[in-house]
């Protein structure tokens, strides 16, 4: 559990740095066995900013955070970076990140040069790092295996096996959001059709709800959004469904059905001890997971003759990526 700031220098209380890069900001945390003791945030600049300009900002922010907390860089156990997209952990290169517009960015080399330190550094996909964070001290604490799905702009996925990130044996990692759940379905940003991301992301949920609201202007979807269809978000959608609005019910039922297909596929392949949901949609907590659990149990191979893992929501929220990144070394 995250607690009060630790006393640095205590025996066995090593200090690490976790960096979580997002499309809008970069979150940096000073992490030890008690959790995140200090944090700073960098707002990402416009598209005109080069990757290496942002990396310089990150390096300077890490140096400042260490200095402000009286931590010598040489005493830091490691600096871990979580980045969206396809990463090559061995070479320390972000091969491709659509969210950032990056391609073949040597992020670890650039960080080392800017900081001029010998501190160990590591790189991972952001969903992988978040999954590791949840296993270390979040919703999957005490588990050896877990799968995390982040339900936000897209659908990210992280797989943990034997308390370590499993990303396969070739560069590219486990892109769970890009399994196809419908042949010749909706066109995905990855170029394929029918990807889970096009049906189970928060974006997909809101797009469907806005289309339905346009056809049914008397629905609570319109009322709760003040008549502004473009303002319909996940909170409005689930609130309308809780009030038994028929239009919202159709939207949420289809969303849950599609998401349950993806989760059942994941369970059939990995058989994890637990499935964790993160991202904006996970704010619905038990209202979301209770019905998903029922639907998934009916779709998994063997049904109740096998073991169906519990489906829960993230405990660490936006801190999961920072903590996971800090413990990549």
mmCIF file of N, CA, C and O in Angstrom, residues 194-280:
data_model
loop_
_atom_site.group_PDB
_atom_site.id
_atom_site.type_symbol
_atom_site.label_atom_id
_atom_site.label_comp_id
_atom_site.label_asym_id
_atom_site.label_seq_id
_atom_site.Cartn_x
_atom_site.Cartn_y
_atom_site.Cartn_z
ATOM 1 N N UNK A 194 -11.968 -5.184 -37.224
ATOM 2 C CA UNK A 194 -12.558 -5.990 -36.165
ATOM 3 C C UNK A 194 -11.759 -6.098 -34.893
ATOM 4 O O UNK A 194 -12.053 -6.970 -34.061
ATOM 5 N N UNK A 195 -10.752 -5.249 -34.690
ATOM 6 C CA UNK A 195 -9.930 -5.334 -33.478
ATOM 7 C C UNK A 195 -10.746 -5.003 -32.227
ATOM 8 O O UNK A 195 -11.663 -4.174 -32.248
ATOM 9 N N UNK A 196 -10.405 -5.639 -31.129
ATOM 10 C CA UNK A 196 -11.057 -5.388 -29.847
ATOM 11 C C UNK A 196 -11.083 -3.897 -29.530
ATOM 12 O O UNK A 196 -12.074 -3.388 -28.995
ATOM 13 N N UNK A 197 -10.026 -3.191 -29.860
ATOM 14 C CA UNK A 197 -9.922 -1.755 -29.588
ATOM 15 C C UNK A 197 -11.084 -0.970 -30.192
ATOM 16 O O UNK A 197 -11.526 0.033 -29.618
ATOM 17 N N UNK A 198 -11.592 -1.414 -31.330
ATOM 18 C CA UNK A 198 -12.675 -0.708 -32.009
ATOM 19 C C UNK A 198 -14.037 -0.975 -31.382
ATOM 20 O O UNK A 198 -15.042 -0.379 -31.778
ATOM 21 N N UNK A 199 -14.079 -1.861 -30.381
ATOM 22 C CA UNK A 199 -15.342 -2.211 -29.738
ATOM 23 C C UNK A 199 -15.313 -2.034 -28.224
ATOM 24 O O UNK A 199 -16.371 -1.880 -27.609
ATOM 25 N N UNK A 200 -14.138 -2.070 -27.615
ATOM 26 C CA UNK A 200 -14.058 -2.076 -26.156
ATOM 27 C C UNK A 200 -13.319 -0.874 -25.576
ATOM 28 O O UNK A 200 -13.186 -0.773 -24.362
ATOM 29 N N UNK A 201 -12.831 0.034 -26.402
ATOM 30 C CA UNK A 201 -12.187 1.238 -25.883
ATOM 31 C C UNK A 201 -13.244 2.230 -25.405
ATOM 32 O O UNK A 201 -14.424 2.139 -25.774
ATOM 33 N N UNK A 202 -12.831 3.192 -24.590
ATOM 34 C CA UNK A 202 -13.744 4.258 -24.189
ATOM 35 C C UNK A 202 -14.185 5.054 -25.409
ATOM 36 O O UNK A 202 -15.328 5.515 -25.485
ATOM 37 N N UNK A 203 -13.286 5.194 -26.362
ATOM 38 C CA UNK A 203 -13.613 5.905 -27.600
ATOM 39 C C UNK A 203 -14.759 5.226 -28.326
ATOM 40 O O UNK A 203 -15.721 5.877 -28.762
ATOM 41 N N UNK A 204 -14.678 3.904 -28.462
ATOM 42 C CA UNK A 204 -15.728 3.152 -29.148
ATOM 43 C C UNK A 204 -17.053 3.268 -28.404
ATOM 44 O O UNK A 204 -18.122 3.411 -29.020
ATOM 45 N N UNK A 205 -17.003 3.188 -27.077
ATOM 46 C CA UNK A 205 -18.213 3.306 -26.259
ATOM 47 C C UNK A 205 -18.892 4.650 -26.492
ATOM 48 O O UNK A 205 -20.112 4.716 -26.710
ATOM 49 N N UNK A 206 -18.122 5.732 -26.466
ATOM 50 C CA UNK A 206 -18.696 7.067 -26.628
ATOM 51 C C UNK A 206 -19.207 7.301 -28.048
ATOM 52 O O UNK A 206 -20.263 7.925 -28.245
ATOM 53 N N UNK A 207 -18.485 6.814 -29.044
ATOM 54 C CA UNK A 207 -18.930 6.981 -30.428
ATOM 55 C C UNK A 207 -20.269 6.298 -30.661
ATOM 56 O O UNK A 207 -21.159 6.848 -31.315
ATOM 57 N N UNK A 208 -20.418 5.095 -30.120
ATOM 58 C CA UNK A 208 -21.679 4.372 -30.275
ATOM 59 C C UNK A 208 -22.805 5.110 -29.557
ATOM 60 O O UNK A 208 -23.915 5.275 -30.100
ATOM 61 N N UNK A 209 -22.535 5.574 -28.340
ATOM 62 C CA UNK A 209 -23.562 6.267 -27.557
ATOM 63 C C UNK A 209 -24.006 7.556 -28.253
ATOM 64 O O UNK A 209 -25.208 7.884 -28.267
ATOM 65 N N UNK A 210 -23.075 8.274 -28.825
ATOM 66 C CA UNK A 210 -23.424 9.529 -29.504
ATOM 67 C C UNK A 210 -24.274 9.259 -30.745
ATOM 68 O O UNK A 210 -25.199 10.020 -31.052
ATOM 69 N N UNK A 211 -23.969 8.181 -31.449
ATOM 70 C CA UNK A 211 -24.763 7.820 -32.631
ATOM 71 C C UNK A 211 -26.183 7.439 -32.222
ATOM 72 O O UNK A 211 -27.165 7.845 -32.871
ATOM 73 N N UNK A 212 -26.317 6.670 -31.150
ATOM 74 C CA UNK A 212 -27.636 6.266 -30.664
ATOM 75 C C UNK A 212 -28.415 7.478 -30.154
ATOM 76 O O UNK A 212 -29.626 7.610 -30.388
ATOM 77 N N UNK A 213 -27.728 8.376 -29.453
ATOM 78 C CA UNK A 213 -28.390 9.569 -28.920
ATOM 79 C C UNK A 213 -28.933 10.448 -30.038
ATOM 80 O O UNK A 213 -30.015 11.052 -29.910
ATOM 81 N N UNK A 214 -28.209 10.513 -31.127
ATOM 82 C CA UNK A 214 -28.668 11.309 -32.264
ATOM 83 C C UNK A 214 -29.961 10.756 -32.843
ATOM 84 O O UNK A 214 -30.815 11.503 -33.343
ATOM 85 N N UNK A 215 -30.115 9.440 -32.763
ATOM 86 C CA UNK A 215 -31.330 8.793 -33.284
ATOM 87 C C UNK A 215 -32.477 8.843 -32.269
ATOM 88 O O UNK A 215 -33.643 8.701 -32.651
ATOM 89 N N UNK A 216 -32.128 9.027 -30.981
ATOM 90 C CA UNK A 216 -33.146 9.027 -29.922
ATOM 91 C C UNK A 216 -32.958 10.260 -29.027
ATOM 92 O O UNK A 216 -32.479 10.155 -27.890
ATOM 93 N N UNK A 217 -33.339 11.432 -29.526
ATOM 94 C CA UNK A 217 -33.107 12.684 -28.793
ATOM 95 C C UNK A 217 -33.844 12.775 -27.455
ATOM 96 O O UNK A 217 -33.513 13.643 -26.634
ATOM 97 N N UNK A 218 -34.834 11.898 -27.221
ATOM 98 C CA UNK A 218 -35.553 11.926 -25.949
ATOM 99 C C UNK A 218 -34.891 11.067 -24.874
ATOM 100 O O UNK A 218 -35.375 11.018 -23.743
ATOM 101 N N UNK A 219 -33.801 10.396 -25.228
ATOM 102 C CA UNK A 219 -33.159 9.496 -24.265
ATOM 103 C C UNK A 219 -32.424 10.286 -23.189
ATOM 104 O O UNK A 219 -32.097 11.468 -23.358
ATOM 105 N N UNK A 220 -32.149 9.599 -22.085
ATOM 106 C CA UNK A 220 -31.383 10.226 -21.000
ATOM 107 C C UNK A 220 -29.955 10.543 -21.430
ATOM 108 O O UNK A 220 -29.298 11.397 -20.816
ATOM 109 N N UNK A 221 -29.467 9.887 -22.454
ATOM 110 C CA UNK A 221 -28.133 10.200 -22.970
ATOM 111 C C UNK A 221 -28.070 11.673 -23.363
ATOM 112 O O UNK A 221 -27.073 12.355 -23.098
ATOM 113 N N UNK A 222 -29.139 12.146 -23.990
ATOM 114 C CA UNK A 222 -29.205 13.558 -24.384
ATOM 115 C C UNK A 222 -29.475 14.456 -23.184
ATOM 116 O O UNK A 222 -28.848 15.498 -23.006
ATOM 117 N N UNK A 223 -30.406 14.035 -22.336
ATOM 118 C CA UNK A 223 -30.782 14.853 -21.177
ATOM 119 C C UNK A 223 -29.605 15.088 -20.244
ATOM 120 O O UNK A 223 -29.329 16.217 -19.824
ATOM 121 N N UNK A 224 -28.901 14.010 -19.899
ATOM 122 C CA UNK A 224 -27.795 14.120 -18.938
ATOM 123 C C UNK A 224 -26.594 14.857 -19.500
ATOM 124 O O UNK A 224 -25.732 15.316 -18.740
ATOM 125 N N UNK A 225 -26.513 14.960 -20.820
ATOM 126 C CA UNK A 225 -25.403 15.706 -21.435
ATOM 127 C C UNK A 225 -25.814 17.126 -21.794
ATOM 128 O O UNK A 225 -25.091 17.835 -22.497
ATOM 129 N N UNK A 226 -26.975 17.532 -21.295
ATOM 130 C CA UNK A 226 -27.443 18.887 -21.559
ATOM 131 C C UNK A 226 -27.799 19.136 -23.010
ATOM 132 O O UNK A 226 -27.770 20.284 -23.476
ATOM 133 N N UNK A 227 -28.139 18.071 -23.715
ATOM 134 C CA UNK A 227 -28.501 18.212 -25.117
ATOM 135 C C UNK A 227 -27.312 18.316 -26.045
ATOM 136 O O UNK A 227 -27.485 18.448 -27.263
ATOM 137 N N UNK A 228 -26.121 18.259 -25.486
ATOM 138 C CA UNK A 228 -24.897 18.353 -26.300
ATOM 139 C C UNK A 228 -24.352 16.942 -26.514
ATOM 140 O O UNK A 228 -23.660 16.399 -25.653
ATOM 141 N N UNK A 229 -24.664 16.371 -27.638
ATOM 142 C CA UNK A 229 -24.282 14.993 -27.918
ATOM 143 C C UNK A 229 -22.772 14.800 -27.855
ATOM 144 O O UNK A 229 -22.280 13.759 -27.393
ATOM 145 N N UNK A 230 -22.026 15.803 -28.264
ATOM 146 C CA UNK A 230 -20.562 15.688 -28.243
ATOM 147 C C UNK A 230 -20.012 15.600 -26.824
ATOM 148 O O UNK A 230 -18.856 15.210 -26.632
ATOM 149 N N UNK A 231 -20.831 15.950 -25.819
ATOM 150 C CA UNK A 231 -20.383 15.897 -24.422
ATOM 151 C C UNK A 231 -20.684 14.563 -23.746
ATOM 152 O O UNK A 231 -20.364 14.378 -22.574
ATOM 153 N N UNK A 232 -21.309 13.662 -24.472
ATOM 154 C CA UNK A 232 -21.612 12.354 -23.882
ATOM 155 C C UNK A 232 -20.318 11.595 -23.628
ATOM 156 O O UNK A 232 -19.530 11.359 -24.543
ATOM 157 N N UNK A 233 -20.091 11.237 -22.373
ATOM 158 C CA UNK A 233 -18.896 10.475 -22.008
ATOM 159 C C UNK A 233 -19.304 9.227 -21.239
ATOM 160 O O UNK A 233 -20.503 8.932 -21.088
ATOM 161 N N UNK A 234 -18.317 8.502 -20.767
ATOM 162 C CA UNK A 234 -18.602 7.258 -20.069
ATOM 163 C C UNK A 234 -19.474 7.445 -18.846
ATOM 164 O O UNK A 234 -20.368 6.628 -18.573
ATOM 165 N N UNK A 235 -19.241 8.511 -18.104
ATOM 166 C CA UNK A 235 -20.031 8.763 -16.899
ATOM 167 C C UNK A 235 -21.500 8.944 -17.238
ATOM 168 O O UNK A 235 -22.386 8.388 -16.569
ATOM 169 N N UNK A 236 -21.796 9.718 -18.286
ATOM 170 C CA UNK A 236 -23.174 9.942 -18.716
ATOM 171 C C UNK A 236 -23.811 8.629 -19.162
ATOM 172 O O UNK A 236 -24.955 8.306 -18.816
ATOM 173 N N UNK A 237 -23.069 7.844 -19.930
ATOM 174 C CA UNK A 237 -23.593 6.594 -20.482
ATOM 175 C C UNK A 237 -24.001 5.633 -19.374
ATOM 176 O O UNK A 237 -25.112 5.076 -19.371
ATOM 177 N N UNK A 238 -23.121 5.419 -18.409
ATOM 178 C CA UNK A 238 -23.428 4.457 -17.348
ATOM 179 C C UNK A 238 -24.494 4.992 -16.396
ATOM 180 O O UNK A 238 -25.316 4.222 -15.889
ATOM 181 N N UNK A 239 -24.503 6.292 -16.165
ATOM 182 C CA UNK A 239 -25.546 6.862 -15.309
ATOM 183 C C UNK A 239 -26.910 6.693 -15.952
ATOM 184 O O UNK A 239 -27.897 6.352 -15.275
ATOM 185 N N UNK A 240 -26.990 6.916 -17.256
ATOM 186 C CA UNK A 240 -28.261 6.739 -17.958
ATOM 187 C C UNK A 240 -28.714 5.284 -17.897
ATOM 188 O O UNK A 240 -29.907 4.993 -17.731
ATOM 189 N N UNK A 241 -27.774 4.372 -18.010
ATOM 190 C CA UNK A 241 -28.147 2.958 -17.938
ATOM 191 C C UNK A 241 -28.628 2.586 -16.544
ATOM 192 O O UNK A 241 -29.579 1.809 -16.384
ATOM 193 N N UNK A 242 -27.978 3.130 -15.527
ATOM 194 C CA UNK A 242 -28.396 2.852 -14.153
ATOM 195 C C UNK A 242 -29.812 3.351 -13.896
ATOM 196 O O UNK A 242 -30.514 2.849 -13.013
ATOM 197 N N UNK A 243 -30.239 4.355 -14.671
ATOM 198 C CA UNK A 243 -31.600 4.890 -14.540
ATOM 199 C C UNK A 243 -32.558 4.188 -15.507
ATOM 200 O O UNK A 243 -33.653 4.692 -15.780
ATOM 201 N N UNK A 244 -32.105 3.066 -16.035
ATOM 202 C CA UNK A 244 -32.942 2.217 -16.901
ATOM 203 C C UNK A 244 -33.328 2.882 -18.220
ATOM 204 O O UNK A 244 -34.398 2.592 -18.783
ATOM 205 N N UNK A 245 -32.467 3.751 -18.732
ATOM 206 C CA UNK A 245 -32.705 4.327 -20.046
ATOM 207 C C UNK A 245 -32.472 3.257 -21.108
ATOM 208 O O UNK A 245 -31.415 2.609 -21.130
ATOM 209 N N UNK A 246 -33.449 3.064 -21.992
ATOM 210 C CA UNK A 246 -33.374 1.992 -22.983
ATOM 211 C C UNK A 246 -32.220 2.176 -23.945
ATOM 212 O O UNK A 246 -31.515 1.211 -24.287
ATOM 213 N N UNK A 247 -31.990 3.404 -24.406
ATOM 214 C CA UNK A 247 -30.915 3.655 -25.370
ATOM 215 C C UNK A 247 -29.554 3.386 -24.749
ATOM 216 O O UNK A 247 -28.692 2.730 -25.356
ATOM 217 N N UNK A 248 -29.346 3.870 -23.524
ATOM 218 C CA UNK A 248 -28.083 3.618 -22.828
ATOM 219 C C UNK A 248 -27.913 2.135 -22.553
ATOM 220 O O UNK A 248 -26.797 1.601 -22.612
ATOM 221 N N UNK A 249 -29.036 1.452 -22.264
ATOM 222 C CA UNK A 249 -28.968 0.025 -22.023
ATOM 223 C C UNK A 249 -28.453 -0.742 -23.232
ATOM 224 O O UNK A 249 -27.614 -1.638 -23.103
ATOM 225 N N UNK A 250 -28.929 -0.367 -24.415
ATOM 226 C CA UNK A 250 -28.463 -1.013 -25.635
ATOM 227 C C UNK A 250 -26.969 -0.782 -25.845
ATOM 228 O O UNK A 250 -26.228 -1.701 -26.209
ATOM 229 N N UNK A 251 -26.526 0.448 -25.605
ATOM 230 C CA UNK A 251 -25.117 0.798 -25.801
ATOM 231 C C UNK A 251 -24.221 0.021 -24.838
ATOM 232 O O UNK A 251 -23.222 -0.583 -25.242
ATOM 233 N N UNK A 252 -24.571 0.028 -23.563
ATOM 234 C CA UNK A 252 -23.734 -0.630 -22.552
ATOM 235 C C UNK A 252 -23.757 -2.147 -22.734
ATOM 236 O O UNK A 252 -22.722 -2.814 -22.597
ATOM 237 N N UNK A 253 -24.918 -2.702 -23.057
ATOM 238 C CA UNK A 253 -24.997 -4.155 -23.259
ATOM 239 C C UNK A 253 -24.098 -4.609 -24.407
ATOM 240 O O UNK A 253 -23.398 -5.623 -24.298
ATOM 241 N N UNK A 254 -24.111 -3.853 -25.496
ATOM 242 C CA UNK A 254 -23.249 -4.221 -26.618
ATOM 243 C C UNK A 254 -21.777 -4.069 -26.235
ATOM 244 O O UNK A 254 -20.943 -4.914 -26.584
ATOM 245 N N UNK A 255 -21.471 -3.010 -25.492
ATOM 246 C CA UNK A 255 -20.083 -2.790 -25.046
ATOM 247 C C UNK A 255 -19.613 -3.946 -24.162
ATOM 248 O O UNK A 255 -18.520 -4.501 -24.370
ATOM 249 N N UNK A 256 -20.414 -4.322 -23.190
ATOM 250 C CA UNK A 256 -20.031 -5.401 -22.277
ATOM 251 C C UNK A 256 -19.886 -6.730 -23.008
ATOM 252 O O UNK A 256 -18.989 -7.520 -22.706
ATOM 253 N N UNK A 257 -20.764 -6.968 -23.965
ATOM 254 C CA UNK A 257 -20.684 -8.206 -24.724
ATOM 255 C C UNK A 257 -19.384 -8.270 -25.515
ATOM 256 O O UNK A 257 -18.687 -9.287 -25.523
ATOM 257 N N UNK A 258 -19.021 -7.183 -26.172
ATOM 258 C CA UNK A 258 -17.781 -7.153 -26.949
ATOM 259 C C UNK A 258 -16.554 -7.289 -26.051
ATOM 260 O O UNK A 258 -15.622 -8.044 -26.358
ATOM 261 N N UNK A 259 -16.560 -6.577 -24.937
ATOM 262 C CA UNK A 259 -15.426 -6.652 -24.011
ATOM 263 C C UNK A 259 -15.317 -8.058 -23.419
ATOM 264 O O UNK A 259 -14.209 -8.589 -23.264
ATOM 265 N N UNK A 260 -16.431 -8.683 -23.113
ATOM 266 C CA UNK A 260 -16.395 -10.027 -22.538
ATOM 267 C C UNK A 260 -15.830 -11.046 -23.523
ATOM 268 O O UNK A 260 -15.165 -12.006 -23.118
ATOM 269 N N UNK A 261 -16.066 -10.841 -24.811
ATOM 270 C CA UNK A 261 -15.475 -11.732 -25.825
ATOM 271 C C UNK A 261 -13.955 -11.623 -25.779
ATOM 272 O O UNK A 261 -13.241 -12.636 -25.788
ATOM 273 N N UNK A 262 -13.443 -10.401 -25.715
ATOM 274 C CA UNK A 262 -11.997 -10.202 -25.646
ATOM 275 C C UNK A 262 -11.395 -10.797 -24.386
ATOM 276 O O UNK A 262 -10.355 -11.459 -24.427
ATOM 277 N N UNK A 263 -12.052 -10.583 -23.243
ATOM 278 C CA UNK A 263 -11.528 -11.117 -21.979
ATOM 279 C C UNK A 263 -11.552 -12.643 -21.986
ATOM 280 O O UNK A 263 -10.598 -13.293 -21.529
ATOM 281 N N UNK A 264 -12.616 -13.236 -22.519
ATOM 282 C CA UNK A 264 -12.689 -14.693 -22.591
ATOM 283 C C UNK A 264 -11.568 -15.252 -23.462
ATOM 284 O O UNK A 264 -10.967 -16.288 -23.125
ATOM 285 N N UNK A 265 -11.270 -14.581 -24.564
ATOM 286 C CA UNK A 265 -10.150 -15.008 -25.408
ATOM 287 C C UNK A 265 -8.845 -14.995 -24.624
ATOM 288 O O UNK A 265 -8.028 -15.919 -24.713
ATOM 289 N N UNK A 266 -8.648 -13.931 -23.864
ATOM 290 C CA UNK A 266 -7.429 -13.777 -23.070
ATOM 291 C C UNK A 266 -7.337 -14.881 -22.014
ATOM 292 O O UNK A 266 -6.278 -15.478 -21.795
ATOM 293 N N UNK A 267 -8.460 -15.150 -21.342
ATOM 294 C CA UNK A 267 -8.476 -16.209 -20.325
ATOM 295 C C UNK A 267 -8.170 -17.558 -20.959
ATOM 296 O O UNK A 267 -7.395 -18.355 -20.417
ATOM 297 N N UNK A 268 -8.763 -17.832 -22.112
ATOM 298 C CA UNK A 268 -8.524 -19.111 -22.784
ATOM 299 C C UNK A 268 -7.062 -19.295 -23.176
ATOM 300 O O UNK A 268 -6.548 -20.415 -23.187
ATOM 301 N N UNK A 269 -6.389 -18.196 -23.506
ATOM 302 C CA UNK A 269 -4.990 -18.279 -23.954
ATOM 303 C C UNK A 269 -4.015 -18.312 -22.784
ATOM 304 O O UNK A 269 -3.114 -19.154 -22.729
ATOM 305 N N UNK A 270 -4.189 -17.402 -21.830
ATOM 306 C CA UNK A 270 -3.186 -17.237 -20.767
ATOM 307 C C UNK A 270 -3.576 -17.885 -19.435
ATOM 308 O O UNK A 270 -2.708 -18.168 -18.619
ATOM 309 N N UNK A 271 -4.859 -18.071 -19.165
ATOM 310 C CA UNK A 271 -5.334 -18.561 -17.878
ATOM 311 C C UNK A 271 -4.654 -17.836 -16.709
ATOM 312 O O UNK A 271 -4.057 -18.465 -15.810
ATOM 313 N N UNK A 272 -4.746 -16.511 -16.675
ATOM 314 C CA UNK A 272 -4.107 -15.763 -15.583
ATOM 315 C C UNK A 272 -4.869 -15.945 -14.274
ATOM 316 O O UNK A 272 -6.038 -16.354 -14.273
ATOM 317 N N UNK A 273 -4.223 -15.607 -13.183
ATOM 318 C CA UNK A 273 -4.881 -15.691 -11.882
ATOM 319 C C UNK A 273 -5.905 -14.582 -11.693
ATOM 320 O O UNK A 273 -6.826 -14.714 -10.890
ATOM 321 N N UNK A 274 -5.721 -13.486 -12.435
ATOM 322 C CA UNK A 274 -6.607 -12.340 -12.268
ATOM 323 C C UNK A 274 -6.567 -11.495 -13.536
ATOM 324 O O UNK A 274 -5.548 -11.439 -14.223
ATOM 325 N N UNK A 275 -7.685 -10.867 -13.852
ATOM 326 C CA UNK A 275 -7.770 -9.920 -14.966
ATOM 327 C C UNK A 275 -8.096 -8.551 -14.379
ATOM 328 O O UNK A 275 -9.071 -8.418 -13.616
ATOM 329 N N UNK A 276 -7.285 -7.564 -14.725
ATOM 330 C CA UNK A 276 -7.437 -6.217 -14.171
ATOM 331 C C UNK A 276 -7.840 -5.256 -15.285
ATOM 332 O O UNK A 276 -7.273 -5.288 -16.376
ATOM 333 N N UNK A 277 -8.798 -4.402 -14.997
ATOM 334 C CA UNK A 277 -9.227 -3.391 -15.953
ATOM 335 C C UNK A 277 -8.786 -2.012 -15.471
ATOM 336 O O UNK A 277 -9.020 -1.644 -14.314
ATOM 337 N N UNK A 278 -8.134 -1.267 -16.355
ATOM 338 C CA UNK A 278 -7.725 0.091 -16.044
ATOM 339 C C UNK A 278 -8.306 1.050 -17.069
ATOM 340 O O UNK A 278 -9.100 0.671 -17.917
ATOM 341 N N UNK A 279 -7.902 2.309 -17.004
ATOM 342 C CA UNK A 279 -8.430 3.294 -17.930
ATOM 343 C C UNK A 279 -9.732 3.898 -17.429
ATOM 344 O O UNK A 279 -10.279 3.496 -16.390
ATOM 345 N N UNK A 280 -10.248 4.872 -18.181
ATOM 346 C CA UNK A 280 -11.414 5.622 -17.736
ATOM 347 C C UNK A 280 -12.647 4.795 -17.459
ATOM 348 O O UNK A 280 -13.379 5.047 -16.487
#
